[in-house]
Amino acid sequence: MSELAGKTAYVTGSGRGIGRAVALKLAAEGAHVVVNDLEAEPAEDVVAAITAAGGDAVAAVGSVTDADFAERFVSAGLDAFGGIDIIVNNAGYTWDAMIHKMSDEQFEAMLDVHLMAPFRILRAAAGPIRDMAKREAEEGREVFRKIVNISSVSGTNGNTGQSNYASGKAGLIGLTKTLAKEWGRSKVNVNAVAFGYIETRMTEVSDEKKTVTVDGKTVSVGIPSKVIEGVKASIPLGRAGTPDEAANGVYLLCSPESDYITGQVLMVDGGMSL
């Protein structure tokens, strides 16, 4: 299949988990992909997987929260492939605590990675997108571009212990709806996907205390089995989603079939938020 043939897609946080699945899905549909991860090895692994399958990809390694990342990320794709057609703002993590135990650093870190970083990336892409759209309009061509911001049911419904994460993800929905209005004249569809419980290394079942280091911060990962059973019981489809199923939801909003859909939040949660 090649619905995205010739398109260039930028996917943050695409070295692992949902982001990796998104990058592989878009590549399988014909897109050139700019892969990002905090570390070089997982990013290069995804690039290698895409090229081995006959696709094209480059890596842009680094933290999306770095002040110079947005310009570097956009330049990586323009230099390699010459275009901007799809941007998926996926990078992020959780750093939970009840509000009375939450530090300023914890709260600000979630706003930085889930809201400030996408803002900077989209701002950096705005000029090139406007220039391309203007040329296409002068040529009498209608070319649609796609922005997909990754939110969460925590951002739409709130979640205990996640005032920081929920605030960042809710803010991202506001950014999505605003840019849908600002960029509509440039034929840019700006939408969000709100995930429910998707199985990744951050949400794996674990009754032992586990941590990982993310961008220099030690954060807890894993969910106790008793909690998991309760979560699954709240999902009408009866189970967690897979990274591939999450990627399919993102792909829907990157495909030509979404050309008249903008400013929307697609719930990919198995009915969890009903």
mmCIF file of C-alpha atoms in Angstrom:
data_model
loop_
_atom_site.group_PDB
_atom_site.id
_atom_site.type_symbol
_atom_site.label_atom_id
_atom_site.label_comp_id
_atom_site.label_asym_id
_atom_site.label_seq_id
_atom_site.Cartn_x
_atom_site.Cartn_y
_atom_site.Cartn_z
ATOM 1 C CA MET A 1 0.000 0.000 0.000
ATOM 2 C CA SER A 2 1.182 3.520 -0.691
ATOM 3 C CA GLU A 3 -1.457 6.047 0.373
ATOM 4 C CA LEU A 4 1.339 8.204 1.810
ATOM 5 C CA ALA A 5 3.835 7.743 -1.042
ATOM 6 C CA GLY A 6 6.117 10.765 -1.351
ATOM 7 C CA LYS A 7 4.982 12.247 1.968
ATOM 8 C CA THR A 8 7.423 13.140 4.743
ATOM 9 C CA ALA A 9 6.356 12.310 8.305
ATOM 10 C CA TYR A 10 7.981 13.517 11.517
ATOM 11 C CA VAL A 11 7.300 11.374 14.617
ATOM 12 C CA THR A 12 8.667 12.318 18.032
ATOM 13 C CA GLY A 13 9.383 9.627 20.593
ATOM 14 C CA SER A 14 9.424 6.988 17.861
ATOM 15 C CA GLY A 15 12.255 4.775 19.081
ATOM 16 C CA ARG A 16 9.981 2.667 21.275
ATOM 17 C CA GLY A 17 6.384 1.773 22.025
ATOM 18 C CA ILE A 18 3.541 3.627 20.358
ATOM 19 C CA GLY A 19 5.862 6.030 18.534
ATOM 20 C CA ARG A 20 7.807 3.160 16.989
ATOM 21 C CA ALA A 21 4.576 1.539 15.825
ATOM 22 C CA VAL A 22 3.446 4.850 14.313
ATOM 23 C CA ALA A 23 6.739 5.332 12.463
ATOM 24 C CA LEU A 24 6.638 1.791 11.064
ATOM 25 C CA LYS A 25 2.974 2.150 10.059
ATOM 26 C CA LEU A 26 3.519 5.428 8.210
ATOM 27 C CA ALA A 27 6.604 4.024 6.501
ATOM 28 C CA ALA A 28 4.664 0.925 5.447
ATOM 29 C CA GLU A 29 2.140 3.252 3.815
ATOM 30 C CA GLY A 30 4.904 4.892 1.783
ATOM 31 C CA ALA A 31 5.989 7.886 3.868
ATOM 32 C CA HIS A 32 9.568 8.992 4.431
ATOM 33 C CA VAL A 33 9.985 9.169 8.215
ATOM 34 C CA VAL A 34 12.040 11.353 10.555
ATOM 35 C CA VAL A 35 12.528 9.184 13.642
ATOM 36 C CA ASN A 36 13.255 10.677 17.052
ATOM 37 C CA ASP A 37 14.323 9.260 20.386
ATOM 38 C CA LEU A 38 16.278 10.450 23.396
ATOM 39 C CA GLU A 39 18.925 7.835 22.611
ATOM 40 C CA ALA A 40 20.636 7.027 19.323
ATOM 41 C CA GLU A 41 20.311 3.238 19.472
ATOM 42 C CA PRO A 42 16.504 2.861 19.470
ATOM 43 C CA ALA A 43 16.152 5.621 16.865
ATOM 44 C CA GLU A 44 18.694 3.974 14.583
ATOM 45 C CA ASP A 45 17.007 0.590 15.105
ATOM 46 C CA VAL A 46 13.741 1.991 13.763
ATOM 47 C CA VAL A 47 15.527 3.647 10.840
ATOM 48 C CA ALA A 48 17.170 0.301 10.058
ATOM 49 C CA ALA A 49 13.825 -1.527 10.225
ATOM 50 C CA ILE A 50 12.246 0.958 7.835
ATOM 51 C CA THR A 51 15.094 0.864 5.334
ATOM 52 C CA ALA A 52 15.259 -2.942 5.498
ATOM 53 C CA ALA A 53 11.595 -2.989 4.460
ATOM 54 C CA GLY A 54 12.368 -0.756 1.485
ATOM 55 C CA GLY A 55 11.443 2.592 3.014
ATOM 56 C CA ASP A 56 13.344 5.788 3.737
ATOM 57 C CA ALA A 57 14.060 7.232 7.177
ATOM 58 C CA VAL A 58 16.525 9.392 9.081
ATOM 59 C CA ALA A 59 17.106 9.827 12.800
ATOM 60 C CA ALA A 60 16.934 13.077 14.758
ATOM 61 C CA VAL A 61 18.225 12.126 18.190
ATOM 62 C CA GLY A 62 17.643 14.252 21.273
ATOM 63 C CA SER A 63 15.136 15.504 23.816
ATOM 64 C CA VAL A 64 12.111 17.320 22.458
ATOM 65 C CA THR A 65 12.427 19.650 25.452
ATOM 66 C CA ASP A 66 15.813 21.021 24.345
ATOM 67 C CA ALA A 67 15.532 24.647 23.262
ATOM 68 C CA ASP A 68 17.099 23.973 19.853
ATOM 69 C CA PHE A 69 15.371 20.663 19.145
ATOM 70 C CA ALA A 70 12.386 21.912 17.133
ATOM 71 C CA GLU A 71 14.473 23.677 14.493
ATOM 72 C CA ARG A 72 16.893 20.755 14.316
ATOM 73 C CA PHE A 73 14.056 18.252 13.948
ATOM 74 C CA VAL A 74 12.356 20.146 11.151
ATOM 75 C CA SER A 75 15.662 20.770 9.376
ATOM 76 C CA ALA A 76 16.518 17.053 9.490
ATOM 77 C CA GLY A 77 13.443 16.196 7.438
ATOM 78 C CA LEU A 78 13.743 19.135 5.063
ATOM 79 C CA ASP A 79 17.397 18.368 4.385
ATOM 80 C CA ALA A 80 16.777 14.649 3.836
ATOM 81 C CA PHE A 81 13.436 14.654 2.037
ATOM 82 C CA GLY A 82 12.511 18.253 1.234
ATOM 83 C CA GLY A 83 9.037 18.313 2.703
ATOM 84 C CA ILE A 84 6.711 18.489 5.688
ATOM 85 C CA ASP A 85 3.483 16.548 5.255
ATOM 86 C CA ILE A 86 2.791 14.880 8.606
ATOM 87 C CA ILE A 87 3.833 15.731 12.153
ATOM 88 C CA VAL A 88 2.977 13.388 15.035
ATOM 89 C CA ASN A 89 3.742 14.880 18.447
ATOM 90 C CA ASN A 90 4.034 11.678 20.432
ATOM 91 C CA ALA A 91 7.045 11.990 22.773
ATOM 92 C CA GLY A 92 6.282 11.963 26.461
ATOM 93 C CA TYR A 93 6.175 10.101 29.749
ATOM 94 C CA THR A 94 4.398 10.210 33.099
ATOM 95 C CA TRP A 95 5.716 11.356 36.464
ATOM 96 C CA ASP A 96 2.850 10.770 38.881
ATOM 97 C CA ALA A 97 2.050 11.977 42.373
ATOM 98 C CA MET A 98 -0.946 13.253 44.289
ATOM 99 C CA ILE A 99 -1.028 17.028 44.117
ATOM 100 C CA HIS A 100 -0.064 17.525 47.774
ATOM 101 C CA LYS A 101 3.128 15.553 47.112
ATOM 102 C CA MET A 102 3.907 16.967 43.677
ATOM 103 C CA SER A 103 6.855 19.307 43.199
ATOM 104 C CA ASP A 104 7.011 22.273 40.849
ATOM 105 C CA GLU A 105 9.620 20.336 38.877
ATOM 106 C CA GLN A 106 7.229 17.426 38.347
ATOM 107 C CA PHE A 107 4.408 19.658 37.189
ATOM 108 C CA GLU A 108 6.549 21.790 34.917
ATOM 109 C CA ALA A 109 8.281 18.742 33.388
ATOM 110 C CA MET A 110 4.966 17.394 32.121
ATOM 111 C CA LEU A 111 3.942 20.748 30.652
ATOM 112 C CA ASP A 112 7.361 21.022 29.027
ATOM 113 C CA VAL A 113 7.334 17.668 27.261
ATOM 114 C CA HIS A 114 3.619 17.346 26.473
ATOM 115 C CA LEU A 115 2.739 20.938 25.588
ATOM 116 C CA MET A 116 5.750 23.230 25.196
ATOM 117 C CA ALA A 117 7.664 20.796 22.984
ATOM 118 C CA PRO A 118 4.802 20.297 20.489
ATOM 119 C CA PHE A 119 4.243 24.065 20.448
ATOM 120 C CA ARG A 120 7.880 24.674 19.541
ATOM 121 C CA ILE A 121 7.885 21.989 16.849
ATOM 122 C CA LEU A 122 4.731 23.317 15.236
ATOM 123 C CA ARG A 123 6.027 26.879 15.429
ATOM 124 C CA ALA A 124 9.252 25.798 13.716
ATOM 125 C CA ALA A 125 7.253 24.062 10.977
ATOM 126 C CA ALA A 126 4.850 26.956 10.436
ATOM 127 C CA GLY A 127 7.044 28.979 8.067
ATOM 128 C CA PRO A 128 7.947 26.130 5.694
ATOM 129 C CA ILE A 129 4.349 24.882 5.686
ATOM 130 C CA ARG A 130 2.982 28.322 4.809
ATOM 131 C CA ASP A 131 5.516 28.719 2.006
ATOM 132 C CA MET A 132 4.694 25.311 0.537
ATOM 133 C CA ALA A 133 0.951 25.920 0.805
ATOM 134 C CA LYS A 134 1.266 29.296 -0.905
ATOM 135 C CA ARG A 135 3.163 27.796 -3.856
ATOM 136 C CA GLU A 136 0.646 24.985 -4.185
ATOM 137 C CA ALA A 137 -2.273 27.427 -4.148
ATOM 138 C CA GLU A 138 -0.612 29.533 -6.867
ATOM 139 C CA GLU A 139 -0.261 26.379 -8.952
ATOM 140 C CA GLY A 140 -3.930 25.550 -8.418
ATOM 141 C CA ARG A 141 -3.184 22.430 -6.369
ATOM 142 C CA GLU A 142 -4.945 21.409 -3.148
ATOM 143 C CA VAL A 143 -2.473 19.564 -0.919
ATOM 144 C CA PHE A 144 -3.440 18.574 2.609
ATOM 145 C CA ARG A 145 -0.985 18.227 5.468
ATOM 146 C CA LYS A 146 -1.622 16.430 8.743
ATOM 147 C CA ILE A 147 -0.814 17.272 12.351
ATOM 148 C CA VAL A 148 -1.658 14.623 14.957
ATOM 149 C CA ASN A 149 -1.074 15.563 18.595
ATOM 150 C CA ILE A 150 -1.092 12.664 21.043
ATOM 151 C CA SER A 151 -3.293 13.342 24.056
ATOM 152 C CA SER A 152 -4.850 10.961 26.566
ATOM 153 C CA VAL A 153 -8.031 10.103 28.414
ATOM 154 C CA SER A 154 -6.245 11.779 31.324
ATOM 155 C CA GLY A 155 -6.398 15.010 29.330
ATOM 156 C CA THR A 156 -10.069 14.632 28.449
ATOM 157 C CA ASN A 157 -11.345 13.134 31.712
ATOM 158 C CA GLY A 158 -8.623 13.701 34.326
ATOM 159 C CA ASN A 159 -6.936 10.943 36.328
ATOM 160 C CA THR A 160 -6.002 10.540 39.980
ATOM 161 C CA GLY A 161 -2.326 11.252 40.606
ATOM 162 C CA GLN A 162 -1.811 12.894 37.223
ATOM 163 C CA SER A 163 -2.654 16.572 37.656
ATOM 164 C CA ASN A 164 0.569 17.429 35.803
ATOM 165 C CA TYR A 165 0.171 14.945 32.941
ATOM 166 C CA ALA A 166 -3.551 15.633 32.580
ATOM 167 C CA SER A 167 -2.925 19.381 32.432
ATOM 168 C CA GLY A 168 -0.325 18.970 29.692
ATOM 169 C CA LYS A 169 -2.531 16.661 27.649
ATOM 170 C CA ALA A 170 -5.587 18.907 28.090
ATOM 171 C CA GLY A 171 -3.534 21.916 27.018
ATOM 172 C CA LEU A 172 -2.466 20.022 23.903
ATOM 173 C CA ILE A 173 -6.118 19.659 22.935
ATOM 174 C CA GLY A 174 -6.504 23.434 23.202
ATOM 175 C CA LEU A 175 -3.453 23.902 20.985
ATOM 176 C CA THR A 176 -4.906 21.404 18.505
ATOM 177 C CA LYS A 177 -8.228 23.196 18.186
ATOM 178 C CA THR A 178 -6.593 26.609 17.870
ATOM 179 C CA LEU A 179 -4.191 25.527 15.127
ATOM 180 C CA ALA A 180 -7.055 23.850 13.269
ATOM 181 C CA LYS A 181 -8.538 27.342 12.957
ATOM 182 C CA GLU A 182 -5.264 29.122 12.202
ATOM 183 C CA TRP A 183 -3.948 26.613 9.646
ATOM 184 C CA GLY A 184 -7.143 25.634 7.838
ATOM 185 C CA ARG A 185 -6.480 28.170 5.093
ATOM 186 C CA SER A 186 -3.175 26.403 4.436
ATOM 187 C CA LYS A 187 -4.977 23.046 4.025
ATOM 188 C CA VAL A 188 -3.555 21.604 7.253
ATOM 189 C CA ASN A 189 -5.712 19.144 9.185
ATOM 190 C CA VAL A 190 -4.888 19.457 12.893
ATOM 191 C CA ASN A 191 -6.319 16.742 15.112
ATOM 192 C CA ALA A 192 -5.552 14.894 18.334
ATOM 193 C CA VAL A 193 -5.696 11.254 19.371
ATOM 194 C CA ALA A 194 -6.503 10.517 23.010
ATOM 195 C CA PHE A 195 -5.263 7.102 24.083
ATOM 196 C CA GLY A 196 -6.669 5.019 26.877
ATOM 197 C CA TYR A 197 -4.798 2.046 28.299
ATOM 198 C CA ILE A 198 -2.203 0.975 25.710
ATOM 199 C CA GLU A 199 0.340 -1.707 26.656
ATOM 200 C CA THR A 200 3.869 -0.250 26.630
ATOM 201 C CA ARG A 201 6.918 -0.457 28.898
ATOM 202 C CA MET A 202 5.426 2.426 30.903
ATOM 203 C CA THR A 203 2.157 0.562 31.554
ATOM 204 C CA GLU A 204 3.255 -3.078 31.762
ATOM 205 C CA VAL A 205 1.876 -5.259 34.540
ATOM 206 C CA SER A 206 4.290 -5.302 37.463
ATOM 207 C CA ASP A 207 3.860 -5.932 41.161
ATOM 208 C CA GLU A 208 7.454 -4.887 41.775
ATOM 209 C CA LYS A 209 8.615 -1.299 41.987
ATOM 210 C CA LYS A 210 10.352 -0.476 38.701
ATOM 211 C CA THR A 211 11.861 2.762 37.468
ATOM 212 C CA VAL A 212 13.424 4.051 34.282
ATOM 213 C CA THR A 213 15.453 7.165 33.598
ATOM 214 C CA VAL A 214 13.818 9.532 31.130
ATOM 215 C CA ASP A 215 15.596 12.716 30.146
ATOM 216 C CA GLY A 216 17.624 12.603 33.362
ATOM 217 C CA LYS A 217 14.601 11.973 35.586
ATOM 218 C CA THR A 218 13.857 8.748 37.471
ATOM 219 C CA VAL A 219 10.208 7.819 36.978
ATOM 220 C CA SER A 220 8.182 4.813 38.054
ATOM 221 C CA VAL A 221 6.865 2.406 35.422
ATOM 222 C CA GLY A 222 4.469 -0.501 35.539
ATOM 223 C CA ILE A 223 1.005 -0.920 37.019
ATOM 224 C CA PRO A 224 0.132 -3.406 39.811
ATOM 225 C CA SER A 225 -1.879 -6.415 38.620
ATOM 226 C CA LYS A 226 -4.829 -5.586 40.895
ATOM 227 C CA VAL A 227 -5.048 -2.108 39.397
ATOM 228 C CA ILE A 228 -4.756 -3.490 35.878
ATOM 229 C CA GLU A 229 -7.728 -5.792 36.428
ATOM 230 C CA GLY A 230 -9.819 -2.828 37.513
ATOM 231 C CA VAL A 231 -8.751 -0.804 34.499
ATOM 232 C CA LYS A 232 -9.582 -3.628 32.106
ATOM 233 C CA ALA A 233 -12.975 -4.025 33.738
ATOM 234 C CA SER A 234 -13.712 -0.379 32.855
ATOM 235 C CA ILE A 235 -12.979 -0.941 29.162
ATOM 236 C CA PRO A 236 -15.988 -2.138 27.142
ATOM 237 C CA LEU A 237 -13.721 -4.087 24.781
ATOM 238 C CA GLY A 238 -12.303 -5.855 27.835
ATOM 239 C CA ARG A 239 -8.577 -5.433 27.289
ATOM 240 C CA ALA A 240 -5.753 -2.998 26.747
ATOM 241 C CA GLY A 241 -4.855 -1.783 23.289
ATOM 242 C CA THR A 242 -1.629 -2.696 21.529
ATOM 243 C CA PRO A 243 0.903 -0.201 20.124
ATOM 244 C CA ASP A 244 -0.101 -1.307 16.613
ATOM 245 C CA GLU A 245 -3.757 -0.562 17.354
ATOM 246 C CA ALA A 246 -2.733 2.824 18.721
ATOM 247 C CA ALA A 247 -0.747 3.493 15.538
ATOM 248 C CA ASN A 248 -3.758 2.596 13.414
ATOM 249 C CA GLY A 249 -5.727 5.345 15.142
ATOM 250 C CA VAL A 250 -3.009 7.860 14.347
ATOM 251 C CA TYR A 251 -2.855 6.660 10.755
ATOM 252 C CA LEU A 252 -6.570 7.350 10.265
ATOM 253 C CA LEU A 253 -5.854 11.054 10.810
ATOM 254 C CA CYS A 254 -2.790 10.991 8.524
ATOM 255 C CA SER A 255 -4.577 9.378 5.596
ATOM 256 C CA PRO A 256 -6.329 11.134 2.686
ATOM 257 C CA GLU A 257 -9.637 9.963 4.141
ATOM 258 C CA SER A 258 -9.257 12.625 6.847
ATOM 259 C CA ASP A 259 -8.952 15.572 4.441
ATOM 260 C CA TYR A 260 -12.214 17.123 5.716
ATOM 261 C CA ILE A 261 -11.624 16.344 9.402
ATOM 262 C CA THR A 262 -9.926 18.954 11.578
ATOM 263 C CA GLY A 263 -9.973 20.183 15.161
ATOM 264 C CA GLN A 264 -11.185 16.821 16.470
ATOM 265 C CA VAL A 265 -10.126 14.489 19.280
ATOM 266 C CA LEU A 266 -10.245 10.815 18.306
ATOM 267 C CA MET A 267 -10.648 8.556 21.318
ATOM 268 C CA VAL A 268 -8.593 5.376 20.877
ATOM 269 C CA ASP A 269 -9.455 3.749 24.179
ATOM 270 C CA GLY A 270 -11.602 0.678 23.607
ATOM 271 C CA GLY A 271 -14.592 2.635 24.938
ATOM 272 C CA MET A 272 -12.880 3.410 28.262
ATOM 273 C CA SER A 273 -14.107 7.014 28.339
ATOM 274 C CA LEU A 274 -17.766 6.216 27.630
#
